[in-house]
């Protein structure tokens, strides 16, 4: 991906164009909901990192940390490590540090504000790096992968994670008589994908060009959520993508989206059949 400022539902705006605090606060909320419901990948991927790292890393860098769900999971997995959350957004870093303090992990977590589209910060070196749903947001991911390689300790490890698609909420087959039409979610996702939402290349070749030895793993995730929590995430997510869909999908699909976001019997809160799914892929890239 070489294009600048492409969309991601977990970004929704380009960081090259400055910041909207409301947008970052919304994004932080959505990232926290995602981790609460679909966060089993955090347990699995940090366990994978522990297995591959061999010995416990002393320093960890979370690249594009967002609200800090990865930062905190890493601090818990590696109890003697010092973890730095790097992000372009001061508000995201404040959210991360707030969660760290609330979890009693603040002594081991620091924030570093930096724009990785500019020069890599000299202090951003580590034994373990983690880049979850962030690499594809950067202007030149290949350059960043080379910078990560250069700033990792020899023998160090980089974990890259991306969402395979957008999270979905409706069951595969809707009940007979449903006014929400079958298959609408995948059509909405396809429309967003054709506009560059959540697009990333298969990172393996780029990581290998940077000098890494690469392994890949799939993290299929069906969320465990109460109906209320599933509806809250669904409303946050579908509300966020809705403005990009007007005119881009069929009137029947838009009407279905309206029913879900409305307050009638087929609304997210009242339908009672939500199943949250959000699959991820991880790359473990080792520096020899
Ligand atoms: C989709 S969020 C992912 C957050 C977190 N890693 C997670 O998995 O929940 C991407 C994060 O990357 C940050 N980001 C985007 N462009 C950046 C840049 N040029 N330099 C540093 N951080 C950036 C955003 O501010 C945002 O917090």
mmCIF file of C-alpha atoms and ligand atoms in Angstrom:
data_model
loop_
_atom_site.group_PDB
_atom_site.id
_atom_site.type_symbol
_atom_site.label_atom_id
_atom_site.label_comp_id
_atom_site.label_asym_id
_atom_site.label_seq_id
_atom_site.Cartn_x
_atom_site.Cartn_y
_atom_site.Cartn_z
ATOM 1 C CA UNK A 1 0.000 0.000 0.000
ATOM 2 C CA UNK A 2 1.643 3.182 -1.148
ATOM 3 C CA UNK A 3 -1.329 5.482 -1.104
ATOM 4 C CA UNK A 4 -1.456 8.145 1.631
ATOM 5 C CA UNK A 5 -4.325 8.656 3.981
ATOM 6 C CA UNK A 6 -6.321 5.584 3.003
ATOM 7 C CA UNK A 7 -9.188 4.671 5.229
ATOM 8 C CA UNK A 8 -9.464 2.303 8.079
ATOM 9 C CA UNK A 9 -12.530 1.979 10.219
ATOM 10 C CA UNK A 10 -10.216 2.157 13.167
ATOM 11 C CA UNK A 11 -8.760 5.386 11.835
ATOM 12 C CA UNK A 12 -11.360 7.041 9.678
ATOM 13 C CA UNK A 13 -9.236 10.071 8.955
ATOM 14 C CA UNK A 14 -5.748 10.830 7.828
ATOM 15 C CA UNK A 15 -3.227 11.734 10.438
ATOM 16 C CA UNK A 16 -1.326 13.727 7.859
ATOM 17 C CA UNK A 17 -4.129 16.250 7.937
ATOM 18 C CA UNK A 18 -3.983 16.996 11.653
ATOM 19 C CA UNK A 19 -6.248 15.851 14.418
ATOM 20 C CA UNK A 20 -9.792 15.803 15.509
ATOM 21 C CA UNK A 21 -10.024 15.072 19.210
ATOM 22 C CA UNK A 22 -13.638 13.919 18.949
ATOM 23 C CA UNK A 23 -12.589 11.403 16.315
ATOM 24 C CA UNK A 24 -9.697 10.097 18.397
ATOM 25 C CA UNK A 25 -11.943 9.752 21.465
ATOM 26 C CA UNK A 26 -14.481 7.773 19.389
ATOM 27 C CA UNK A 27 -11.726 5.657 17.918
ATOM 28 C CA UNK A 28 -10.280 4.944 21.380
ATOM 29 C CA UNK A 29 -13.721 3.803 22.548
ATOM 30 C CA UNK A 30 -14.101 1.522 19.551
ATOM 31 C CA UNK A 31 -10.636 0.003 20.028
ATOM 32 C CA UNK A 32 -11.473 -0.711 23.685
ATOM 33 C CA UNK A 33 -14.798 -2.345 22.721
ATOM 34 C CA UNK A 34 -13.030 -4.398 20.062
ATOM 35 C CA UNK A 35 -10.494 -5.641 22.627
ATOM 36 C CA UNK A 36 -13.216 -6.409 25.149
ATOM 37 C CA UNK A 37 -15.178 -8.533 22.657
ATOM 38 C CA UNK A 38 -12.626 -9.803 20.125
ATOM 39 C CA UNK A 39 -9.504 -9.530 22.276
ATOM 40 C CA UNK A 40 -8.639 -13.241 22.518
ATOM 41 C CA UNK A 41 -6.034 -12.565 19.798
ATOM 42 C CA UNK A 42 -4.194 -10.455 22.402
ATOM 43 C CA UNK A 43 -3.781 -13.484 24.665
ATOM 44 C CA UNK A 44 -2.847 -15.735 21.734
ATOM 45 C CA UNK A 45 -0.477 -13.341 19.980
ATOM 46 C CA UNK A 46 1.383 -12.294 23.140
ATOM 47 C CA UNK A 47 1.770 -16.025 24.004
ATOM 48 C CA UNK A 48 3.159 -16.554 20.484
ATOM 49 C CA UNK A 49 5.593 -13.662 21.070
ATOM 50 C CA UNK A 50 6.705 -15.173 24.394
ATOM 51 C CA UNK A 51 7.293 -18.538 22.727
ATOM 52 C CA UNK A 52 9.335 -17.055 19.864
ATOM 53 C CA UNK A 53 11.212 -14.432 21.881
ATOM 54 C CA UNK A 54 12.982 -17.205 23.818
ATOM 55 C CA UNK A 55 13.950 -15.055 26.779
ATOM 56 C CA UNK A 56 11.923 -12.275 28.324
ATOM 57 C CA UNK A 57 12.332 -8.955 26.495
ATOM 58 C CA UNK A 58 13.498 -6.038 28.646
ATOM 59 C CA UNK A 59 12.150 -3.354 26.363
ATOM 60 C CA UNK A 60 8.967 -3.460 24.264
ATOM 61 C CA UNK A 61 7.662 -0.896 21.760
ATOM 62 C CA UNK A 62 3.986 -0.789 20.759
ATOM 63 C CA UNK A 63 3.959 0.982 17.380
ATOM 64 C CA UNK A 64 0.716 2.884 16.786
ATOM 65 C CA UNK A 65 -0.571 1.881 20.221
ATOM 66 C CA UNK A 66 -3.968 3.591 19.977
ATOM 67 C CA UNK A 67 -5.946 3.210 23.210
ATOM 68 C CA UNK A 68 -3.285 0.817 24.508
ATOM 69 C CA UNK A 69 -4.998 -2.578 24.428
ATOM 70 C CA UNK A 70 -1.810 -4.190 23.083
ATOM 71 C CA UNK A 71 0.433 -2.150 25.379
ATOM 72 C CA UNK A 72 -1.389 -3.439 28.453
ATOM 73 C CA UNK A 73 -1.566 -7.038 27.189
ATOM 74 C CA UNK A 74 2.214 -6.943 26.573
ATOM 75 C CA UNK A 75 2.930 -5.482 30.024
ATOM 76 C CA UNK A 76 0.885 -8.291 31.587
ATOM 77 C CA UNK A 77 2.493 -11.032 29.483
ATOM 78 C CA UNK A 78 6.045 -9.797 30.184
ATOM 79 C CA UNK A 79 5.994 -8.750 33.836
ATOM 80 C CA UNK A 80 9.553 -7.462 34.023
ATOM 81 C CA UNK A 81 9.595 -5.555 30.729
ATOM 82 C CA UNK A 82 9.350 -1.825 30.227
ATOM 83 C CA UNK A 83 6.762 -1.017 27.533
ATOM 84 C CA UNK A 84 6.703 2.151 25.423
ATOM 85 C CA UNK A 85 3.482 3.083 23.613
ATOM 86 C CA UNK A 86 4.265 5.084 20.472
ATOM 87 C CA UNK A 87 1.530 7.040 18.717
ATOM 88 C CA UNK A 88 1.106 10.207 16.680
ATOM 89 C CA UNK A 89 -1.860 11.189 18.843
ATOM 90 C CA UNK A 90 -1.358 12.785 22.260
ATOM 91 C CA UNK A 91 -4.936 11.881 23.122
ATOM 92 C CA UNK A 92 -4.370 8.193 22.359
ATOM 93 C CA UNK A 93 -1.246 8.236 24.533
ATOM 94 C CA UNK A 94 -3.201 9.869 27.361
ATOM 95 C CA UNK A 95 -5.854 7.116 27.055
ATOM 96 C CA UNK A 96 -3.159 4.429 27.169
ATOM 97 C CA UNK A 97 -1.470 5.960 30.203
ATOM 98 C CA UNK A 98 -4.854 6.342 31.923
ATOM 99 C CA UNK A 99 -5.644 2.643 31.391
ATOM 100 C CA UNK A 100 -2.133 1.720 32.556
ATOM 101 C CA UNK A 101 -2.611 3.685 35.785
ATOM 102 C CA UNK A 102 -6.075 2.177 36.342
ATOM 103 C CA UNK A 103 -4.530 -1.306 35.999
ATOM 104 C CA UNK A 104 -1.573 -0.557 38.260
ATOM 105 C CA UNK A 105 0.849 -0.958 35.348
ATOM 106 C CA UNK A 106 1.860 2.686 35.033
ATOM 107 C CA UNK A 107 5.306 2.168 36.543
ATOM 108 C CA UNK A 108 6.270 0.050 33.518
ATOM 109 C CA UNK A 109 4.510 1.915 30.698
ATOM 110 C CA UNK A 110 5.616 5.134 29.025
ATOM 111 C CA UNK A 111 4.249 7.109 26.089
ATOM 112 C CA UNK A 112 6.219 8.411 23.116
ATOM 113 C CA UNK A 113 4.545 10.826 20.723
ATOM 114 C CA UNK A 114 5.964 10.554 17.210
ATOM 115 C CA UNK A 115 4.847 10.717 13.606
ATOM 116 C CA UNK A 116 6.353 7.684 11.881
ATOM 117 C CA UNK A 117 5.818 9.277 8.492
ATOM 118 C CA UNK A 118 8.692 11.495 9.564
ATOM 119 C CA UNK A 119 11.997 10.374 11.009
ATOM 120 C CA UNK A 120 12.033 7.292 13.270
ATOM 121 C CA UNK A 121 12.632 8.549 16.851
ATOM 122 C CA UNK A 122 16.170 7.749 18.043
ATOM 123 C CA UNK A 123 14.930 6.525 21.449
ATOM 124 C CA UNK A 124 12.532 3.991 19.873
ATOM 125 C CA UNK A 125 14.683 0.878 20.218
ATOM 126 C CA UNK A 126 13.437 -2.400 21.716
ATOM 127 C CA UNK A 127 13.873 -6.164 22.144
ATOM 128 C CA UNK A 128 10.259 -6.731 21.056
ATOM 129 C CA UNK A 129 8.110 -4.576 18.780
ATOM 130 C CA UNK A 130 4.347 -4.890 18.177
ATOM 131 C CA UNK A 131 2.403 -3.176 15.394
ATOM 132 C CA UNK A 132 -1.302 -3.994 15.453
ATOM 133 C CA UNK A 133 -3.624 -2.461 12.844
ATOM 134 C CA UNK A 134 -1.096 0.320 12.434
ATOM 135 C CA UNK A 135 1.453 -0.589 9.736
ATOM 136 C CA UNK A 136 -1.083 -0.144 6.923
ATOM 137 C CA UNK A 137 -1.840 3.392 8.123
ATOM 138 C CA UNK A 138 1.694 4.616 7.485
ATOM 139 C CA UNK A 139 2.752 6.437 4.344
ATOM 140 C CA UNK A 140 5.686 4.130 3.605
ATOM 141 C CA UNK A 141 5.344 0.826 5.491
ATOM 142 C CA UNK A 142 8.396 -0.657 3.724
ATOM 143 C CA UNK A 143 10.590 2.120 5.089
ATOM 144 C CA UNK A 144 9.078 1.669 8.546
ATOM 145 C CA UNK A 145 9.743 -2.095 8.450
ATOM 146 C CA UNK A 146 13.397 -1.347 7.630
ATOM 147 C CA UNK A 147 13.516 1.175 10.506
ATOM 148 C CA UNK A 148 11.996 -1.386 12.868
ATOM 149 C CA UNK A 149 14.600 -3.913 11.793
ATOM 150 C CA UNK A 150 17.417 -1.412 12.405
ATOM 151 C CA UNK A 151 16.066 -0.443 15.837
ATOM 152 C CA UNK A 152 15.416 -3.957 17.136
ATOM 153 C CA UNK A 153 18.055 -5.664 19.246
ATOM 154 C CA UNK A 154 19.802 -8.514 17.356
ATOM 155 C CA UNK A 155 17.725 -11.627 18.061
ATOM 156 C CA UNK A 156 14.701 -9.381 18.567
ATOM 157 C CA UNK A 157 11.152 -9.970 17.376
ATOM 158 C CA UNK A 158 8.495 -7.898 15.632
ATOM 159 C CA UNK A 159 4.819 -8.929 15.751
ATOM 160 C CA UNK A 160 2.586 -7.368 13.082
ATOM 161 C CA UNK A 161 -1.179 -7.851 13.300
ATOM 162 C CA UNK A 162 -3.952 -6.841 10.910
ATOM 163 C CA UNK A 163 -7.698 -7.438 10.756
ATOM 164 C CA UNK A 164 -8.535 -9.795 7.867
ATOM 165 C CA UNK A 165 -11.731 -7.935 7.225
ATOM 166 C CA UNK A 166 -14.137 -5.694 9.043
ATOM 167 C CA UNK A 167 -15.960 -6.949 12.126
ATOM 168 C CA UNK A 168 -19.400 -8.448 11.442
ATOM 169 C CA UNK A 169 -22.401 -8.716 13.692
ATOM 170 C CA UNK A 170 -25.289 -10.479 11.947
ATOM 171 C CA UNK A 171 -25.718 -14.269 11.755
ATOM 172 C CA UNK A 172 -24.929 -15.911 8.389
ATOM 173 C CA UNK A 173 -28.648 -16.519 7.655
ATOM 174 C CA UNK A 174 -31.245 -14.135 8.950
ATOM 175 C CA UNK A 175 -34.590 -15.333 10.227
ATOM 176 C CA UNK A 176 -37.430 -15.904 7.774
ATOM 177 C CA UNK A 177 -39.402 -12.683 7.293
ATOM 178 C CA UNK A 178 -36.511 -10.404 8.260
ATOM 179 C CA UNK A 179 -36.640 -6.929 6.684
ATOM 180 C CA UNK A 180 -32.876 -6.696 6.998
ATOM 181 C CA UNK A 181 -31.631 -8.415 3.825
ATOM 182 C CA UNK A 182 -29.330 -11.431 3.871
ATOM 183 C CA UNK A 183 -25.701 -10.777 2.959
ATOM 184 C CA UNK A 184 -25.909 -7.016 3.451
ATOM 185 C CA UNK A 185 -22.917 -6.848 5.769
ATOM 186 C CA UNK A 186 -20.544 -8.510 3.326
ATOM 187 C CA UNK A 187 -21.751 -6.156 0.574
ATOM 188 C CA UNK A 188 -21.104 -3.133 2.822
ATOM 189 C CA UNK A 189 -17.637 -4.464 3.578
ATOM 190 C CA UNK A 190 -16.913 -5.107 -0.101
ATOM 191 C CA UNK A 191 -17.950 -1.555 -0.959
ATOM 192 C CA UNK A 192 -15.632 -0.122 1.719
ATOM 193 C CA UNK A 193 -12.798 -2.421 0.634
ATOM 194 C CA UNK A 194 -13.065 -1.147 -2.935
ATOM 195 C CA UNK A 195 -12.502 2.330 -1.480
ATOM 196 C CA UNK A 196 -9.359 1.322 0.355
ATOM 197 C CA UNK A 197 -10.735 0.734 3.858
ATOM 198 C CA UNK A 198 -8.556 -1.576 5.911
ATOM 199 C CA UNK A 199 -6.363 -2.407 2.935
ATOM 200 C CA UNK A 200 -3.004 -3.957 3.508
ATOM 201 C CA UNK A 201 -0.763 -6.141 1.411
ATOM 202 C CA UNK A 202 0.432 -9.592 2.449
ATOM 203 C CA UNK A 203 3.308 -8.261 4.605
ATOM 204 C CA UNK A 204 5.542 -11.374 4.376
ATOM 205 C CA UNK A 205 7.595 -10.278 1.354
ATOM 206 C CA UNK A 206 8.130 -6.734 2.666
ATOM 207 C CA UNK A 207 9.261 -8.030 6.049
ATOM 208 C CA UNK A 208 11.680 -10.443 4.374
ATOM 209 C CA UNK A 209 13.094 -7.621 2.231
ATOM 210 C CA UNK A 210 13.719 -5.693 5.476
ATOM 211 C CA UNK A 211 15.857 -8.651 6.668
ATOM 212 C CA UNK A 212 13.404 -10.543 8.883
ATOM 213 C CA UNK A 213 12.625 -14.271 9.015
ATOM 214 C CA UNK A 214 8.848 -14.501 8.957
ATOM 215 C CA UNK A 215 6.121 -16.809 10.289
ATOM 216 C CA UNK A 216 2.423 -16.161 9.821
ATOM 217 C CA UNK A 217 -0.578 -17.175 11.883
ATOM 218 C CA UNK A 218 -4.323 -16.763 11.661
ATOM 219 C CA UNK A 219 -6.406 -15.720 14.675
ATOM 220 C CA UNK A 220 -10.055 -16.526 13.896
ATOM 221 C CA UNK A 221 -12.220 -14.900 16.517
ATOM 222 C CA UNK A 222 -15.840 -15.217 17.427
ATOM 223 C CA UNK A 223 -16.425 -12.729 20.200
ATOM 224 C CA UNK A 224 -17.930 -13.457 23.547
ATOM 225 C CA UNK A 225 -20.192 -10.593 24.440
ATOM 226 C CA UNK A 226 -23.441 -9.966 26.195
ATOM 227 C CA UNK A 227 -26.191 -8.873 23.765
ATOM 228 C CA UNK A 228 -25.858 -5.326 25.165
ATOM 229 C CA UNK A 229 -22.117 -5.183 24.565
ATOM 230 C CA UNK A 230 -22.463 -6.692 21.066
ATOM 231 C CA UNK A 231 -25.104 -4.073 20.239
ATOM 232 C CA UNK A 232 -22.889 -1.269 21.577
ATOM 233 C CA UNK A 233 -19.936 -2.351 19.435
ATOM 234 C CA UNK A 234 -22.257 -2.862 16.436
ATOM 235 C CA UNK A 235 -23.711 0.615 16.822
ATOM 236 C CA UNK A 236 -20.277 2.216 17.217
ATOM 237 C CA UNK A 237 -18.874 0.373 14.218
ATOM 238 C CA UNK A 238 -21.863 0.591 11.833
ATOM 239 C CA UNK A 239 -22.422 4.226 12.832
ATOM 240 C CA UNK A 240 -18.829 4.943 11.913
ATOM 241 C CA UNK A 241 -18.996 3.321 8.468
ATOM 242 C CA UNK A 242 -22.528 4.521 7.575
ATOM 243 C CA UNK A 243 -21.499 7.953 6.190
ATOM 244 C CA UNK A 244 -19.148 6.308 3.680
ATOM 245 C CA UNK A 245 -21.901 4.035 2.322
ATOM 246 C CA UNK A 246 -24.572 6.469 1.143
ATOM 247 C CA UNK A 247 -24.770 6.127 -2.637
ATOM 248 C CA UNK A 248 -22.198 3.322 -2.612
ATOM 249 C CA UNK A 249 -24.503 0.369 -1.906
ATOM 250 C CA UNK A 250 -28.036 -0.584 -2.989
ATOM 251 C CA UNK A 251 -31.097 1.142 -1.504
ATOM 252 C CA UNK A 252 -32.136 -2.210 0.033
ATOM 253 C CA UNK A 253 -28.807 -2.526 1.857
ATOM 254 C CA UNK A 254 -28.974 1.106 3.032
ATOM 255 C CA UNK A 255 -32.524 0.527 4.296
ATOM 256 C CA UNK A 256 -31.270 -2.534 6.209
ATOM 257 C CA UNK A 257 -28.500 -0.464 7.744
ATOM 258 C CA UNK A 258 -31.096 2.089 8.821
ATOM 259 C CA UNK A 259 -33.187 -0.625 10.461
ATOM 260 C CA UNK A 260 -30.163 -1.853 12.405
ATOM 261 C CA UNK A 261 -29.246 1.667 13.526
ATOM 262 C CA UNK A 262 -32.854 2.652 14.223
ATOM 263 C CA UNK A 263 -34.861 1.811 17.339
ATOM 264 C CA UNK A 264 -37.424 -0.642 15.945
ATOM 265 C CA UNK A 265 -37.694 -4.411 16.541
ATOM 266 C CA UNK A 266 -34.856 -5.165 14.079
ATOM 267 C CA UNK A 267 -32.471 -2.656 15.672
ATOM 268 C CA UNK A 268 -29.143 -3.847 17.070
ATOM 269 C CA UNK A 269 -30.377 -3.508 20.637
ATOM 270 C CA UNK A 270 -33.649 -5.384 20.141
ATOM 271 C CA UNK A 271 -32.889 -8.165 17.657
ATOM 272 C CA UNK A 272 -31.045 -10.553 19.992
ATOM 273 C CA UNK A 273 -29.238 -12.573 17.293
ATOM 274 C CA UNK A 274 -25.899 -10.724 17.090
ATOM 275 C CA UNK A 275 -22.705 -12.757 16.724
ATOM 276 C CA UNK A 276 -19.558 -10.661 16.659
ATOM 277 C CA UNK A 277 -16.759 -11.980 14.438
ATOM 278 C CA UNK A 278 -13.434 -10.348 13.625
ATOM 279 C CA UNK A 279 -10.581 -12.409 12.271
ATOM 280 C CA UNK A 280 -6.958 -11.325 12.368
ATOM 281 C CA UNK A 281 -3.655 -12.372 10.828
ATOM 282 C CA UNK A 282 -0.340 -12.054 12.641
ATOM 283 C CA UNK A 283 3.233 -12.068 11.323
ATOM 284 C CA UNK A 284 6.120 -12.905 13.645
ATOM 285 C CA UNK A 285 9.259 -11.376 12.158
ATOM 286 C CA UNK A 286 12.552 -12.344 13.759
ATOM 287 C CA UNK A 287 15.772 -10.403 13.420
ATOM 288 C CA UNK A 288 18.675 -12.844 13.176
HETATM 289 C C1 LIG B 1 -6.268 1.448 14.146
HETATM 290 S S1 LIG B 1 -5.346 2.143 15.455
HETATM 291 C C2 LIG B 1 -4.687 0.662 16.191
HETATM 292 C C3 LIG B 1 -4.402 0.850 17.642
HETATM 293 C C4 LIG B 1 -3.894 -0.367 18.403
HETATM 294 N N1 LIG B 1 -2.605 -0.796 17.937
HETATM 295 C C5 LIG B 1 -4.887 -1.489 18.363
HETATM 296 O O1 LIG B 1 -4.598 -2.524 17.764
HETATM 297 O O2 LIG B 1 -5.989 -1.360 18.945
HETATM 298 C C6 LIG B 1 -3.932 2.846 14.617
HETATM 299 C C7 LIG B 1 -3.116 3.809 15.469
HETATM 300 O O3 LIG B 1 -1.976 4.238 14.691
HETATM 301 C C8 LIG B 1 -1.730 5.600 14.933
HETATM 302 N N2 LIG B 1 -1.019 6.192 13.800
HETATM 303 C C9 LIG B 1 -1.515 6.439 12.561
HETATM 304 N N3 LIG B 1 -0.589 7.042 11.793
HETATM 305 C C10 LIG B 1 0.525 7.198 12.564
HETATM 306 C C11 LIG B 1 1.814 7.779 12.330
HETATM 307 N N4 LIG B 1 2.105 8.350 11.176
HETATM 308 N N5 LIG B 1 2.725 7.752 13.339
HETATM 309 C C12 LIG B 1 2.409 7.186 14.524
HETATM 310 N N6 LIG B 1 1.207 6.638 14.803
HETATM 311 C C13 LIG B 1 0.270 6.637 13.840
HETATM 312 C C14 LIG B 1 -3.141 6.173 15.137
HETATM 313 O O4 LIG B 1 -3.110 7.389 15.872
HETATM 314 C C15 LIG B 1 -3.870 5.051 15.864
HETATM 315 O O5 LIG B 1 -3.823 5.215 17.253
#
